[in-house]
Coordinates of C-alpha atoms in Angstrom, one line a residue:
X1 CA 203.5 170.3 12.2
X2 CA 203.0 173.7 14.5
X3 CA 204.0 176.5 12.9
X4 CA 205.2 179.6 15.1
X5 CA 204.9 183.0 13.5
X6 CA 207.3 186.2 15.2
X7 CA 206.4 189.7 13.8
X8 CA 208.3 192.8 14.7
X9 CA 205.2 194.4 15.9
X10 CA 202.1 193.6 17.3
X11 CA 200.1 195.2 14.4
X12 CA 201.8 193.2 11.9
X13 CA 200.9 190.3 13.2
X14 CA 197.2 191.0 13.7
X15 CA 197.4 192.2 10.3
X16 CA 199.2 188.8 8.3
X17 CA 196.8 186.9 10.8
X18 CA 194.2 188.4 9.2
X19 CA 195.5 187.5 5.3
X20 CA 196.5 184.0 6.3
X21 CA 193.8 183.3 8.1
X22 CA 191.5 185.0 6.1
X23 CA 189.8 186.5 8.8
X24 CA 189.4 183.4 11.0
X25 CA 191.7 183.0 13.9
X26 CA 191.3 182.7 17.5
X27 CA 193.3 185.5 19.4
X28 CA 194.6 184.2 23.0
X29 CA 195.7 186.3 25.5
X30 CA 200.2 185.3 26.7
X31 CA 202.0 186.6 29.1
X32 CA 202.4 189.9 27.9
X33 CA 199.2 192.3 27.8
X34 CA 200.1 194.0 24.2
X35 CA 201.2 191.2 22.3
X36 CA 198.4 188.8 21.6
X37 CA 198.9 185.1 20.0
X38 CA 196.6 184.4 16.6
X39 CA 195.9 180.8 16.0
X40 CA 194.3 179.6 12.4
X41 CA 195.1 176.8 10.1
X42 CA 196.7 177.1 7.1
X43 CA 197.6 174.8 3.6
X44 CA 201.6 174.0 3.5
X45 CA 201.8 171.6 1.2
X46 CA 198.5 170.3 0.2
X47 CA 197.8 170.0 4.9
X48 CA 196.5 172.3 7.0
X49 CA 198.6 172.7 9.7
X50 CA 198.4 174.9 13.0
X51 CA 200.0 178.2 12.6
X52 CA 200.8 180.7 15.8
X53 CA 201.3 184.1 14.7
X54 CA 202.1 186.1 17.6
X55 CA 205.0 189.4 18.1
X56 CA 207.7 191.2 19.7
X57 CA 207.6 194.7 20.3
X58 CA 210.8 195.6 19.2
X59 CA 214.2 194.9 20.4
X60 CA 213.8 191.8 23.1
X61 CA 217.3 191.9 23.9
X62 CA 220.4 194.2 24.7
X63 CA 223.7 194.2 24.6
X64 CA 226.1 195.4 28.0
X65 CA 228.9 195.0 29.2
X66 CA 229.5 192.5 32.5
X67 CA 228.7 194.2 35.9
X68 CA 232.1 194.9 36.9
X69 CA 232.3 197.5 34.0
X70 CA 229.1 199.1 33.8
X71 CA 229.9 201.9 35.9
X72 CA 232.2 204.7 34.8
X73 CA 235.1 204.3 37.3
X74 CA 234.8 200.4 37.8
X75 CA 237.3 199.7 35.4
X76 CA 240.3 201.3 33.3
X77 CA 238.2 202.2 30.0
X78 CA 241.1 200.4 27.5
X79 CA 240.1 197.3 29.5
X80 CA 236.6 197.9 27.7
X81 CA 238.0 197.4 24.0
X82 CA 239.1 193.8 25.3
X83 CA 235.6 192.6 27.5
X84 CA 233.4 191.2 26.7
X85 CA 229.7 191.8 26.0
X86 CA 226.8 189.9 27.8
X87 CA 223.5 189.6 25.7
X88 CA 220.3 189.3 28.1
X89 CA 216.2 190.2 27.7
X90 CA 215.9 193.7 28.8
X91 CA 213.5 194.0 31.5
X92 CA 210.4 195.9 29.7
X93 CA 210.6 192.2 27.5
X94 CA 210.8 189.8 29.9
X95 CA 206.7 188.7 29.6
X96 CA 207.8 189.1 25.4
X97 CA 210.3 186.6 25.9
X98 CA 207.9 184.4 28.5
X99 CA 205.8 184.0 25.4
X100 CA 208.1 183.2 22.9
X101 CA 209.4 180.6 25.4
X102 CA 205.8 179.2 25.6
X103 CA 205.0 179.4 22.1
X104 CA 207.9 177.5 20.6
X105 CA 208.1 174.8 23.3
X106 CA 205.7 172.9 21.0
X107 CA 206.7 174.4 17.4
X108 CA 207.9 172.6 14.7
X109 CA 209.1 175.4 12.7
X110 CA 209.6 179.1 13.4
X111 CA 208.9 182.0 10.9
X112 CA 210.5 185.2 11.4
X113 CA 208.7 188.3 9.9
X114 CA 211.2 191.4 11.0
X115 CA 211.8 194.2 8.6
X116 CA 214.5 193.7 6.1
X117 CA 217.3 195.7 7.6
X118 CA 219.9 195.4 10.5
X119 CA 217.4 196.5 13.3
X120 CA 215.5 193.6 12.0
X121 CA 218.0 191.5 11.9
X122 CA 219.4 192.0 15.4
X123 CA 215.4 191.5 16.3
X124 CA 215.2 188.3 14.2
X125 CA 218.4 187.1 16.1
X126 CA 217.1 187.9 19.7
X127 CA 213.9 186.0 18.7
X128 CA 215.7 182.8 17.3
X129 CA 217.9 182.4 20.3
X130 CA 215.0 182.7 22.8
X131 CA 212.7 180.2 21.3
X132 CA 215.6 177.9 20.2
X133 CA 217.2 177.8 23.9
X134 CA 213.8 176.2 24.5
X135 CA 213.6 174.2 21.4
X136 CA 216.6 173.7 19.8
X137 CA 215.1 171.6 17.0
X138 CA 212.9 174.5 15.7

């Protein structure tokens, strides 16, 4: 069993790291400079088992509309009620979502710790369809 750990933010995962691990993980560097991968083992079930915990920083993905509409006279703006949306990793994320590619290609099972609201939950989304387009049996 791997276990792969998402925070929200890159302090929140240094800091469960720290209580799961107590204290003793390995920190690698990823593709993305700020948000750092902790690796430790951990009890589940009577094993220890290799845990990932590494993070986002915030939203991964946005939301837009396709090309053809993104501009203010491209289109007649009742057309936009009827388009639809495209969902894609916003450019200041794309060495984020690298990682989480990376990460889960060899997860078992993925952990999502976002906050409990709809920000976190749009977060928690972005991060599930990343690593699972890579893995979809996580």
């Amino acid at each position: 069993m791997r276990v792969l750990c998402v925070a929200e933010k890159p302090q929140q995962a240094r800091a469960v790291a720290t209580i799961l691990s107590q204290g003793s993980f390995a920190t690698r560097e990823g593709p993305s400079r700020y948000n750092k991968n902790f690796d430790f083992s951990y009890r589940i079930s009577g094993n220890f088992e290799r845990v990932t915990m590494t993070s986002v920083s915030g939203h991964v993905a946005e939301v837009d509309f396709p090309l053809n509409a993104r501009r203010w006279h491209s289109c007649d703006p009742a057309h936009l009620f009827t388009s639809p949306v495209v969902r894609e990793v916003n450019e200041q994320a794309k060495a984020v979502a690298r990682n989480l590619e990376l990460e889960s290609r060899t997860a078992t099972h993925l952990y999502i710790w976002t906050d409990c609201d709809r920000e976190g939950e749009s977060i928690g989304n972005d991060i599930a369809e990343i690593c699972r387009k890579v893995n979809a049996r996580i």
